[in-house]
């Protein structure tokens, strides 16, 4: 499959000169724009041309040729031949595809940095046959993939040249500030050597990944800019353009770059042909958002909540438990800008690190030994699975849920219900029989058959105990209660539920 991009622009300039006189001396009049010189914004050069002229030769275009297997949707029908020859018996057909992106040289001997997604297969079943690097002078070189790191979307390539190549160096993104001027160079929509400029709009911006610490910018970044450099006003690479946020697929002034402080050590490791190793504690975590923080009586976005602890890993050995809130690791505060995963990932494997946590409102410190992060497949086995449940208990009137403070009706667990639900025989708690869909409990997905093990960090065995904890939370001036919920086939999780408005 081939993609073609075309941009057509027309700039029409026209008008009529109008002379406005205030006196009879017409010859003294001058054009409004005669002799003007624009002053540069504070901190910005009058022109970027000299800097760009030196930087552009180090920025390259990267293209891949891929093979994609395409199944004939009409196989076995009278229209089967319309899809192409060689599709006998519904066998998939191989077609070619291309991808385009940007990159930049970091050494005179041909090492290049780009995004992992630029040099990866673009579809399921596709494979990359070749990678080609094109310089600004149109020279083309076959490139070899040296290493990649999918977690941070970074890759390192190598090309061979008989003569030294132009290159650029990483700068220090930790010194960047919101409002600083930046320049992006890349190949958007296959338009090579495109230069855009803007300012840093935000720092440490997350977009959902475990290690996100993006620099956000309003410099125009579009498809094809991925992997290109973001320069500061000294010409140093402080970011690698990686993502855009756009409902239309084009630039709307929100682009993201991987900061050099994060990229440089990973690039250095990949360049050596080594695998990226990250620290790991073995905890399943949730951000401490408003509802969860309110249910615990804590400040939001200060720390992360432990949903579960993996057996045998560093967190369990250190005594960390589900329900704890980890607020710092090795002296670094856990915040929305610096999440737990990124802090732990940067710790040395085998290091002993102090961890400050809050348990039942009390701060305490434990020491954990950092392990090595497993593969993504292994991590998926620890992640919370998705499942469905059909609870057939019929003894409760669903209408009673509307009378409860949480919009939840529940009954005590019995041996018969435990067998029916398929949970552990020693499970203690109450089973939900009805949920008022208009409440926060309904909005967050609680349903019949879910088992509430605890409320407000207190075990509950009856509806009365559940309601009593809801009243206790309300009396403390909190608007949410923390429930520990178990669903068949899934580990127990903590869920903050807002109280019904009175």
Short mmCIF file of C-alpha atoms in Angstrom, two decimals:
data_model
loop_
_atom_site.label_atom_id
_atom_site.label_comp_id
_atom_site.label_asym_id
_atom_site.label_seq_id
_atom_site.Cartn_x
_atom_site.Cartn_y
_atom_site.Cartn_z
CA UNK A 1 0.00 0.00 0.00
CA UNK A 2 1.40 3.36 -0.99
CA UNK A 3 0.61 6.71 0.48
CA UNK A 4 0.93 9.92 -1.43
CA UNK A 5 0.82 13.31 0.17
CA UNK A 6 0.31 16.53 -1.75
CA UNK A 7 0.20 20.06 -0.48
CA UNK A 8 -0.94 22.81 -2.78
CA UNK A 9 -0.66 26.41 -1.70
CA UNK A 10 -1.44 29.65 -3.39
CA UNK A 11 -0.62 33.08 -2.11
CA UNK A 12 -2.44 35.82 -3.94
CA UNK A 13 -1.20 39.31 -3.34
CA UNK A 14 -3.04 42.26 -4.77
CA UNK A 15 -4.48 45.57 -3.96
CA UNK A 16 -4.64 49.19 -4.79
CA UNK A 17 -2.39 51.88 -3.36
CA UNK A 18 -4.35 54.63 -1.73
CA UNK A 19 -2.70 57.94 -0.95
CA UNK A 20 -4.08 59.81 2.03
CA UNK A 21 -2.92 63.37 2.40
CA UNK A 22 -3.27 65.80 5.19
CA UNK A 23 -1.54 68.68 3.48
CA UNK A 24 -0.84 69.98 0.05
CA UNK A 25 2.76 68.63 0.17
CA UNK A 26 2.00 65.30 -1.58
CA UNK A 27 5.63 64.59 -2.42
CA UNK A 28 6.50 64.24 1.28
CA UNK A 29 4.31 61.17 1.75
CA UNK A 30 6.00 57.75 2.26
CA UNK A 31 4.72 54.18 2.28
CA UNK A 32 3.75 52.84 5.69
CA UNK A 33 6.29 49.99 5.49
CA UNK A 34 9.25 52.00 4.20
CA UNK A 35 12.35 51.80 6.37
CA UNK A 36 10.86 49.49 8.99
CA UNK A 37 13.01 46.96 10.87
CA UNK A 38 11.18 44.48 13.10
CA UNK A 39 12.63 44.04 16.54
CA UNK A 40 13.18 40.42 17.58
CA UNK A 41 11.22 39.13 20.56
CA UNK A 42 13.21 39.18 23.77
CA UNK A 43 15.59 36.22 23.84
CA UNK A 44 15.16 35.37 20.16
CA UNK A 45 17.53 36.17 17.29
CA UNK A 46 16.43 38.57 14.56
CA UNK A 47 16.72 35.64 12.14
CA UNK A 48 17.17 31.89 12.47
CA UNK A 49 18.74 31.57 9.04
CA UNK A 50 22.40 31.33 10.09
CA UNK A 51 21.66 28.69 12.72
CA UNK A 52 19.38 26.67 10.45
CA UNK A 53 21.93 26.74 7.63
CA UNK A 54 24.44 24.98 9.88
CA UNK A 55 21.96 22.48 11.37
CA UNK A 56 20.02 21.33 8.32
CA UNK A 57 22.72 19.09 6.79
CA UNK A 58 22.61 16.85 9.91
CA UNK A 59 18.84 16.24 9.59
CA UNK A 60 17.84 13.34 7.34
CA UNK A 61 14.81 11.77 5.72
CA UNK A 62 14.15 8.14 6.66
CA UNK A 63 12.01 5.83 4.53
CA UNK A 64 11.25 2.14 4.79
CA UNK A 65 10.04 -0.44 2.31
CA UNK A 66 7.67 -2.94 3.84
CA UNK A 67 5.83 -6.07 2.82
CA UNK A 68 2.23 -6.43 3.95
CA UNK A 69 0.20 -9.62 3.68
CA UNK A 70 -3.34 -8.82 2.51
CA UNK A 71 -6.14 -11.38 2.62
CA UNK A 72 -8.55 -11.51 -0.33
CA UNK A 73 -11.98 -10.61 1.11
CA UNK A 74 -13.68 -12.19 -1.93
CA UNK A 75 -11.82 -15.50 -1.86
CA UNK A 76 -14.09 -18.41 -2.74
CA UNK A 77 -16.63 -16.17 -4.50
CA UNK A 78 -17.14 -15.36 -8.19
CA UNK A 79 -15.43 -12.03 -7.48
CA UNK A 80 -12.22 -13.58 -6.13
CA UNK A 81 -10.15 -12.71 -9.22
CA UNK A 82 -10.98 -9.02 -8.89
CA UNK A 83 -8.66 -8.75 -5.90
CA UNK A 84 -5.59 -9.71 -7.93
CA UNK A 85 -3.81 -12.71 -9.33
CA UNK A 86 -2.27 -15.44 -7.22
CA UNK A 87 -5.01 -15.52 -4.61
CA UNK A 88 -5.95 -19.14 -5.05
CA UNK A 89 -7.72 -20.78 -2.12
CA UNK A 90 -7.87 -17.52 -0.21
CA UNK A 91 -4.08 -17.39 0.33
CA UNK A 92 -2.87 -13.92 1.40
CA UNK A 93 -1.15 -11.70 -1.14
CA UNK A 94 2.00 -9.74 -0.37
CA UNK A 95 2.02 -6.07 -1.24
CA UNK A 96 4.53 -3.30 -0.77
CA UNK A 97 4.16 -0.29 1.52
CA UNK A 98 6.29 2.66 2.53
CA UNK A 99 6.73 4.80 5.60
CA UNK A 100 8.41 8.18 5.92
CA UNK A 101 9.93 10.03 8.85
CA UNK A 102 12.87 12.09 10.03
CA UNK A 103 16.08 11.58 11.95
CA UNK A 104 19.40 13.26 12.70
CA UNK A 105 23.07 12.31 12.70
CA UNK A 106 24.83 12.26 16.06
CA UNK A 107 28.31 11.29 14.86
CA UNK A 108 30.57 11.83 11.86
CA UNK A 109 30.73 8.05 11.30
CA UNK A 110 27.02 7.76 10.56
CA UNK A 111 24.98 7.00 13.69
CA UNK A 112 21.43 8.32 13.41
CA UNK A 113 18.66 8.81 15.97
CA UNK A 114 14.97 8.51 15.09
CA UNK A 115 11.69 7.23 16.51
CA UNK A 116 11.15 3.49 16.81
CA UNK A 117 7.78 3.78 15.08
CA UNK A 118 9.45 5.35 12.02
CA UNK A 119 11.43 2.15 11.34
CA UNK A 120 8.84 -0.36 12.55
CA UNK A 121 6.26 -2.30 10.56
CA UNK A 122 3.18 -0.15 10.14
CA UNK A 123 0.58 -2.92 10.21
CA UNK A 124 -0.01 -6.34 11.67
CA UNK A 125 1.63 -8.97 9.53
CA UNK A 126 3.96 -6.46 7.87
CA UNK A 127 7.74 -6.69 7.79
CA UNK A 128 10.41 -4.08 7.04
CA UNK A 129 12.61 -5.05 4.09
CA UNK A 130 14.89 -2.03 3.96
CA UNK A 131 15.61 1.37 5.49
CA UNK A 132 16.92 4.25 3.39
CA UNK A 133 18.42 7.50 4.66
CA UNK A 134 18.36 10.55 2.39
CA UNK A 135 20.58 13.55 3.13
CA UNK A 136 19.69 17.16 2.39
CA UNK A 137 21.92 17.01 -0.71
CA UNK A 138 19.79 14.03 -1.94
CA UNK A 139 22.49 11.41 -1.30
CA UNK A 140 20.91 8.10 -0.32
CA UNK A 141 22.38 5.48 2.00
CA UNK A 142 21.08 2.07 3.06
CA UNK A 143 20.73 2.03 6.85
CA UNK A 144 21.20 -0.72 9.40
CA UNK A 145 19.06 -0.87 12.53
CA UNK A 146 21.45 -0.93 15.50
CA UNK A 147 18.89 -0.97 18.32
CA UNK A 148 15.43 0.11 19.37
CA UNK A 149 13.46 0.79 22.53
CA UNK A 150 9.71 0.60 22.04
CA UNK A 151 8.95 1.88 25.55
CA UNK A 152 10.43 5.31 24.80
CA UNK A 153 9.94 5.14 21.00
CA UNK A 154 13.64 5.51 20.21
CA UNK A 155 15.82 3.80 17.61
CA UNK A 156 19.42 4.09 16.43
CA UNK A 157 20.49 3.50 12.80
CA UNK A 158 23.91 3.36 11.13
CA UNK A 159 24.96 4.36 7.63
CA UNK A 160 28.38 3.99 5.98
CA UNK A 161 29.96 6.92 4.17
CA UNK A 162 33.44 7.30 2.67
CA UNK A 163 33.76 10.77 4.18
CA UNK A 164 32.83 12.30 7.55
CA UNK A 165 29.21 13.30 7.87
CA UNK A 166 27.67 16.43 9.46
CA UNK A 167 26.23 15.79 12.90
CA UNK A 168 24.69 17.53 15.91
CA UNK A 169 24.99 17.05 19.67
CA UNK A 170 22.48 16.60 22.46
CA UNK A 171 21.90 19.54 24.77
CA UNK A 172 20.61 19.62 28.35
CA UNK A 173 16.81 19.63 28.39
CA UNK A 174 16.77 19.97 32.18
CA UNK A 175 17.66 23.64 31.70
CA UNK A 176 14.71 24.23 29.37
CA UNK A 177 11.89 26.44 30.57
CA UNK A 178 8.35 27.03 29.46
CA UNK A 179 8.46 29.94 27.05
CA UNK A 180 11.90 29.18 25.61
CA UNK A 181 12.19 29.39 21.83
CA UNK A 182 12.74 26.13 19.92
CA UNK A 183 13.25 25.11 16.29
CA UNK A 184 12.07 21.84 14.72
CA UNK A 185 13.56 20.49 11.48
CA UNK A 186 12.12 17.51 9.65
CA UNK A 187 10.29 16.13 6.66
CA UNK A 188 6.55 16.61 7.17
CA UNK A 189 4.44 15.11 4.39
CA UNK A 190 7.72 14.22 2.59
CA UNK A 191 8.66 17.92 2.28
CA UNK A 192 12.33 17.59 3.17
CA UNK A 193 14.21 20.19 5.15
CA UNK A 194 11.16 21.91 6.57
CA UNK A 195 11.91 24.31 9.44
CA UNK A 196 9.37 25.46 12.00
CA UNK A 197 9.77 27.49 15.17
CA UNK A 198 7.81 28.14 18.33
CA UNK A 199 8.11 28.01 22.08
CA UNK A 200 8.08 25.34 24.75
CA UNK A 201 4.47 25.19 25.90
CA UNK A 202 4.90 22.73 28.79
CA UNK A 203 7.43 20.34 30.34
CA UNK A 204 7.10 16.80 31.70
CA UNK A 205 3.89 16.30 29.77
CA UNK A 206 2.39 12.80 29.90
CA UNK A 207 0.21 11.27 27.20
CA UNK A 208 -0.50 7.88 28.79
CA UNK A 209 2.82 6.04 28.62
CA UNK A 210 4.76 4.77 31.62
CA UNK A 211 7.84 6.86 30.88
CA UNK A 212 6.32 9.98 29.32
CA UNK A 213 8.19 13.21 30.12
CA UNK A 214 7.50 15.04 26.87
CA UNK A 215 8.39 18.59 25.99
CA UNK A 216 5.23 20.17 24.58
CA UNK A 217 5.63 22.79 21.87
CA UNK A 218 3.57 24.94 19.53
CA UNK A 219 6.22 24.69 16.79
CA UNK A 220 4.44 23.03 13.85
CA UNK A 221 4.94 19.25 13.91
CA UNK A 222 3.12 17.06 11.40
CA UNK A 223 3.21 13.58 9.93
CA UNK A 224 6.77 12.94 8.81
CA UNK A 225 8.34 15.12 11.50
CA UNK A 226 8.59 12.07 13.78
CA UNK A 227 12.18 11.35 14.75
CA UNK A 228 13.42 14.81 13.82
CA UNK A 229 15.33 17.07 16.23
CA UNK A 230 14.07 19.94 18.35
CA UNK A 231 16.80 22.53 18.83
CA UNK A 232 17.26 25.25 21.42
CA UNK A 233 18.57 28.67 20.41
CA UNK A 234 22.17 27.46 20.83
CA UNK A 235 21.62 24.77 18.22
CA UNK A 236 21.67 21.85 20.66
CA UNK A 237 19.18 18.98 20.41
CA UNK A 238 16.96 19.15 23.47
CA UNK A 239 14.18 16.93 22.12
CA UNK A 240 13.19 14.33 19.54
CA UNK A 241 9.85 15.11 17.90
CA UNK A 242 7.58 12.15 18.49
CA UNK A 243 3.84 12.82 18.70
CA UNK A 244 1.12 15.30 17.87
CA UNK A 245 -2.25 15.84 19.48
CA UNK A 246 -4.74 16.55 16.72
CA UNK A 247 -8.36 15.67 15.94
CA UNK A 248 -7.64 16.20 12.24
CA UNK A 249 -4.27 14.52 11.88
CA UNK A 250 -2.55 17.85 11.18
CA UNK A 251 -0.83 20.44 13.34
CA UNK A 252 -3.01 22.30 15.83
CA UNK A 253 -0.14 23.72 17.88
CA UNK A 254 0.30 20.78 20.26
CA UNK A 255 3.35 18.65 19.55
CA UNK A 256 5.49 16.48 21.83
CA UNK A 257 9.22 15.76 21.88
CA UNK A 258 11.17 13.22 23.91
CA UNK A 259 13.53 15.29 26.10
CA UNK A 260 17.27 14.82 25.65
CA UNK A 261 17.71 14.07 29.36
CA UNK A 262 15.67 10.90 28.77
CA UNK A 263 16.80 10.10 25.23
CA UNK A 264 20.58 10.58 25.46
CA UNK A 265 21.41 7.71 27.86
CA UNK A 266 19.07 5.33 26.00
CA UNK A 267 20.62 6.29 22.65
CA UNK A 268 24.09 5.75 24.10
CA UNK A 269 23.13 2.26 25.27
CA UNK A 270 21.52 1.33 21.95
CA UNK A 271 24.51 2.67 20.05
CA UNK A 272 26.69 0.18 21.93
CA UNK A 273 24.41 -2.65 20.84
CA UNK A 274 23.21 -3.24 24.40
CA UNK A 275 19.66 -3.96 25.59
CA UNK A 276 17.81 -1.40 27.69
CA UNK A 277 17.38 -2.56 31.28
CA UNK A 278 15.03 -0.84 33.69
CA UNK A 279 14.40 -1.04 37.39
CA UNK A 280 11.28 -2.82 38.66
CA UNK A 281 9.50 -3.18 42.00
CA UNK A 282 6.56 -5.41 41.06
CA UNK A 283 3.59 -3.20 41.91
CA UNK A 284 0.38 -2.46 40.06
CA UNK A 285 -0.33 1.24 40.51
CA UNK A 286 -2.97 3.89 39.92
CA UNK A 287 -2.54 7.68 39.78
CA UNK A 288 -3.76 9.48 42.87
CA UNK A 289 -6.50 11.40 41.10
CA UNK A 290 -9.17 13.51 42.73
CA UNK A 291 -11.61 10.73 43.67
CA UNK A 292 -8.94 8.35 44.94
CA UNK A 293 -7.19 11.09 46.90
CA UNK A 294 -10.51 12.24 48.39
CA UNK A 295 -11.36 8.70 49.49
CA UNK A 296 -8.05 8.54 51.36
CA UNK A 297 -8.09 12.07 52.72
CA UNK A 298 -4.85 12.90 50.87
CA UNK A 299 -3.73 15.60 48.45
CA UNK A 300 -4.22 14.62 44.83
CA UNK A 301 -1.32 13.98 42.45
CA UNK A 302 1.14 13.48 45.29
CA UNK A 303 2.11 9.83 45.20
CA UNK A 304 0.66 6.77 43.49
CA UNK A 305 -1.71 4.15 44.84
CA UNK A 306 -0.69 0.47 45.04
CA UNK A 307 -3.47 -1.69 43.58
CA UNK A 308 -1.55 -4.95 43.84
CA UNK A 309 1.85 -6.42 44.67
CA UNK A 310 3.53 -9.14 42.62
CA UNK A 311 4.66 -12.11 44.73
CA UNK A 312 8.38 -12.53 45.19
CA UNK A 313 9.40 -9.14 43.80
CA UNK A 314 11.13 -6.25 45.52
CA UNK A 315 7.97 -4.49 46.71
CA UNK A 316 6.56 -7.55 48.48
CA UNK A 317 9.91 -8.37 50.07
CA UNK A 318 10.09 -4.79 51.36
CA UNK A 319 6.65 -5.12 52.98
CA UNK A 320 4.71 -2.92 50.55
CA UNK A 321 1.02 -3.86 50.46
CA UNK A 322 -2.01 -3.22 48.30
CA UNK A 323 -3.65 -0.03 49.54
CA UNK A 324 -0.38 1.77 50.27
CA UNK A 325 0.39 5.13 48.69
CA UNK A 326 4.01 5.50 47.60
CA UNK A 327 5.08 9.14 47.87
CA UNK A 328 8.82 9.01 47.21
CA UNK A 329 11.55 6.66 45.99
CA UNK A 330 15.25 7.23 46.64
CA UNK A 331 14.51 10.78 47.74
CA UNK A 332 12.53 11.67 44.59
CA UNK A 333 8.94 12.78 45.10
CA UNK A 334 6.30 10.88 43.11
CA UNK A 335 4.14 13.43 41.29
CA UNK A 336 2.09 13.71 38.13
CA UNK A 337 5.18 15.11 36.37
CA UNK A 338 7.51 12.43 37.73
CA UNK A 339 5.63 9.16 38.05
CA UNK A 340 6.65 6.09 40.00
CA UNK A 341 7.42 3.99 36.91
CA UNK A 342 9.92 6.47 35.51
CA UNK A 343 11.67 6.96 38.87
CA UNK A 344 12.03 3.22 39.49
CA UNK A 345 13.04 2.54 35.88
CA UNK A 346 16.06 4.81 36.30
CA UNK A 347 17.31 3.10 39.46
CA UNK A 348 20.25 0.70 39.21
CA UNK A 349 19.24 -2.94 39.23
CA UNK A 350 20.19 -4.44 42.59
CA UNK A 351 20.23 -1.06 44.34
CA UNK A 352 18.70 -0.73 47.79
CA UNK A 353 16.38 2.29 47.76
CA UNK A 354 14.34 3.92 50.54
CA UNK A 355 10.62 4.16 49.77
CA UNK A 356 8.32 6.48 51.73
CA UNK A 357 4.70 5.38 51.79
CA UNK A 358 1.45 6.21 53.52
CA UNK A 359 -0.53 3.36 55.09
CA UNK A 360 -3.76 4.05 56.96
CA UNK A 361 -2.84 7.72 57.15
CA UNK A 362 0.61 7.08 58.63
CA UNK A 363 3.91 7.74 56.86
CA UNK A 364 6.56 5.06 57.05
CA UNK A 365 9.77 4.18 55.23
CA UNK A 366 10.79 0.78 53.87
CA UNK A 367 13.83 -0.32 51.88
CA UNK A 368 13.41 -2.26 48.65
CA UNK A 369 15.89 -3.96 46.34
CA UNK A 370 15.29 -2.92 42.73
CA UNK A 371 14.84 -5.80 40.30
CA UNK A 372 14.97 -5.91 36.50
CA UNK A 373 11.83 -5.08 34.59
CA UNK A 374 10.44 -8.20 32.86
CA UNK A 375 9.38 -8.34 29.23
CA UNK A 376 6.05 -6.84 28.23
CA UNK A 377 4.55 -10.33 27.76
CA UNK A 378 5.46 -11.25 31.34
CA UNK A 379 4.04 -7.96 32.61
CA UNK A 380 0.74 -8.63 30.85
CA UNK A 381 0.28 -11.72 33.00
CA UNK A 382 0.38 -9.50 36.07
CA UNK A 383 -1.86 -6.79 34.59
CA UNK A 384 -5.50 -6.77 35.53
CA UNK A 385 -7.43 -9.00 33.09
CA UNK A 386 -10.75 -8.05 31.59
CA UNK A 387 -13.67 -10.39 32.08
CA UNK A 388 -17.39 -10.62 32.37
CA UNK A 389 -19.61 -11.98 35.11
CA UNK A 390 -23.13 -13.23 35.37
CA UNK A 391 -24.30 -13.19 38.96
CA UNK A 392 -27.69 -14.84 39.29
CA UNK A 393 -28.51 -14.09 42.92
CA UNK A 394 -32.20 -13.17 42.93
CA UNK A 395 -32.92 -12.44 46.60
CA UNK A 396 -32.41 -8.68 46.46
CA UNK A 397 -34.76 -6.06 45.10
CA UNK A 398 -32.73 -3.84 42.70
CA UNK A 399 -34.81 -0.86 43.70
CA UNK A 400 -33.25 -0.90 47.15
CA UNK A 401 -29.95 0.26 45.65
CA UNK A 402 -31.42 3.72 45.12
CA UNK A 403 -31.90 4.02 48.87
CA UNK A 404 -28.25 3.47 49.74
CA UNK A 405 -25.61 6.18 50.27
CA UNK A 406 -23.45 4.67 47.54
CA UNK A 407 -26.23 3.43 45.28
CA UNK A 408 -25.17 -0.13 46.08
CA UNK A 409 -27.22 -2.97 47.55
CA UNK A 410 -25.27 -5.94 48.89
CA UNK A 411 -25.75 -9.12 50.91
CA UNK A 412 -23.30 -11.18 52.99
CA UNK A 413 -21.27 -13.85 51.27
CA UNK A 414 -22.37 -17.42 51.95
CA UNK A 415 -20.65 -20.70 50.97
CA UNK A 416 -23.25 -21.16 48.22
CA UNK A 417 -22.69 -17.68 46.77
CA UNK A 418 -18.92 -18.13 46.99
CA UNK A 419 -19.18 -21.34 44.93
CA UNK A 420 -21.47 -19.62 42.44
CA UNK A 421 -19.10 -16.67 42.03
CA UNK A 422 -16.03 -18.85 41.71
CA UNK A 423 -13.95 -16.86 44.20
CA UNK A 424 -11.64 -18.26 46.88
CA UNK A 425 -13.44 -20.19 49.61
CA UNK A 426 -11.98 -18.00 52.36
CA UNK A 427 -13.16 -14.72 50.77
CA UNK A 428 -14.79 -12.35 53.27
CA UNK A 429 -17.06 -9.49 52.28
CA UNK A 430 -20.42 -8.61 50.73
CA UNK A 431 -21.63 -9.36 47.22
CA UNK A 432 -23.34 -6.63 45.21
CA UNK A 433 -26.86 -7.50 44.13
CA UNK A 434 -27.86 -4.16 42.57
CA UNK A 435 -26.26 -0.86 41.53
CA UNK A 436 -28.02 2.42 40.85
CA UNK A 437 -26.73 3.37 37.40
CA UNK A 438 -27.14 7.10 38.09
CA UNK A 439 -24.48 7.03 40.83
CA UNK A 440 -20.70 7.09 40.68
CA UNK A 441 -20.68 3.38 41.54
CA UNK A 442 -22.63 2.69 38.38
CA UNK A 443 -20.52 5.04 36.29
CA UNK A 444 -17.33 3.30 37.40
CA UNK A 445 -18.59 -0.12 36.39
CA UNK A 446 -19.57 -1.82 39.64
CA UNK A 447 -22.19 -4.51 38.99
CA UNK A 448 -24.04 -7.51 40.38
CA UNK A 449 -21.66 -10.22 41.46
CA UNK A 450 -18.79 -7.95 42.44
CA UNK A 451 -17.54 -8.61 45.96
CA UNK A 452 -16.70 -5.69 48.26
CA UNK A 453 -13.94 -6.84 50.61
CA UNK A 454 -13.37 -3.59 52.46
CA UNK A 455 -14.63 -0.01 52.66
CA UNK A 456 -12.56 2.87 53.99
CA UNK A 457 -9.84 0.25 54.66
CA UNK A 458 -12.19 -1.58 57.03
CA UNK A 459 -13.51 -5.10 56.36
CA UNK A 460 -17.25 -5.25 55.67
CA UNK A 461 -19.51 -8.27 55.99
CA UNK A 462 -22.99 -6.71 55.81
CA UNK A 463 -24.84 -3.88 54.08
CA UNK A 464 -25.05 -2.11 57.44
CA UNK A 465 -21.27 -2.15 57.83
CA UNK A 466 -20.86 -0.79 54.30
CA UNK A 467 -23.31 2.03 54.98
CA UNK A 468 -21.65 2.78 58.33
CA UNK A 469 -18.29 3.31 56.63
CA UNK A 470 -19.91 5.60 54.05
CA UNK A 471 -21.37 7.68 56.90
CA UNK A 472 -17.99 7.76 58.67
CA UNK A 473 -16.32 9.10 55.54
CA UNK A 474 -19.01 11.76 55.10
CA UNK A 475 -18.60 12.79 58.76
CA UNK A 476 -14.91 13.40 58.09
CA UNK A 477 -15.84 15.83 55.29
CA UNK A 478 -14.70 13.54 52.48
CA UNK A 479 -16.79 13.06 49.35
CA UNK A 480 -15.53 9.63 48.30
CA UNK A 481 -14.95 6.26 49.90
CA UNK A 482 -12.31 3.70 48.96
CA UNK A 483 -13.70 0.25 48.20
CA UNK A 484 -11.67 -2.90 47.67
CA UNK A 485 -13.51 -4.90 45.02
CA UNK A 486 -13.06 -8.47 43.80
CA UNK A 487 -14.42 -9.81 40.52
CA UNK A 488 -14.09 -13.44 39.43
CA UNK A 489 -10.97 -14.05 37.38
CA UNK A 490 -9.38 -10.76 38.42
CA UNK A 491 -7.21 -9.60 41.31
CA UNK A 492 -8.88 -7.37 43.88
CA UNK A 493 -8.58 -3.66 43.09
CA UNK A 494 -9.19 -0.47 45.04
CA UNK A 495 -11.79 1.86 43.58
CA UNK A 496 -12.79 5.31 44.88
CA UNK A 497 -16.57 5.83 44.80
CA UNK A 498 -18.11 9.26 45.29
CA UNK A 499 -20.95 9.51 47.77
CA UNK A 500 -24.45 10.28 46.59
CA UNK A 501 -25.29 13.98 46.72
CA UNK A 502 -27.82 14.73 49.42
#
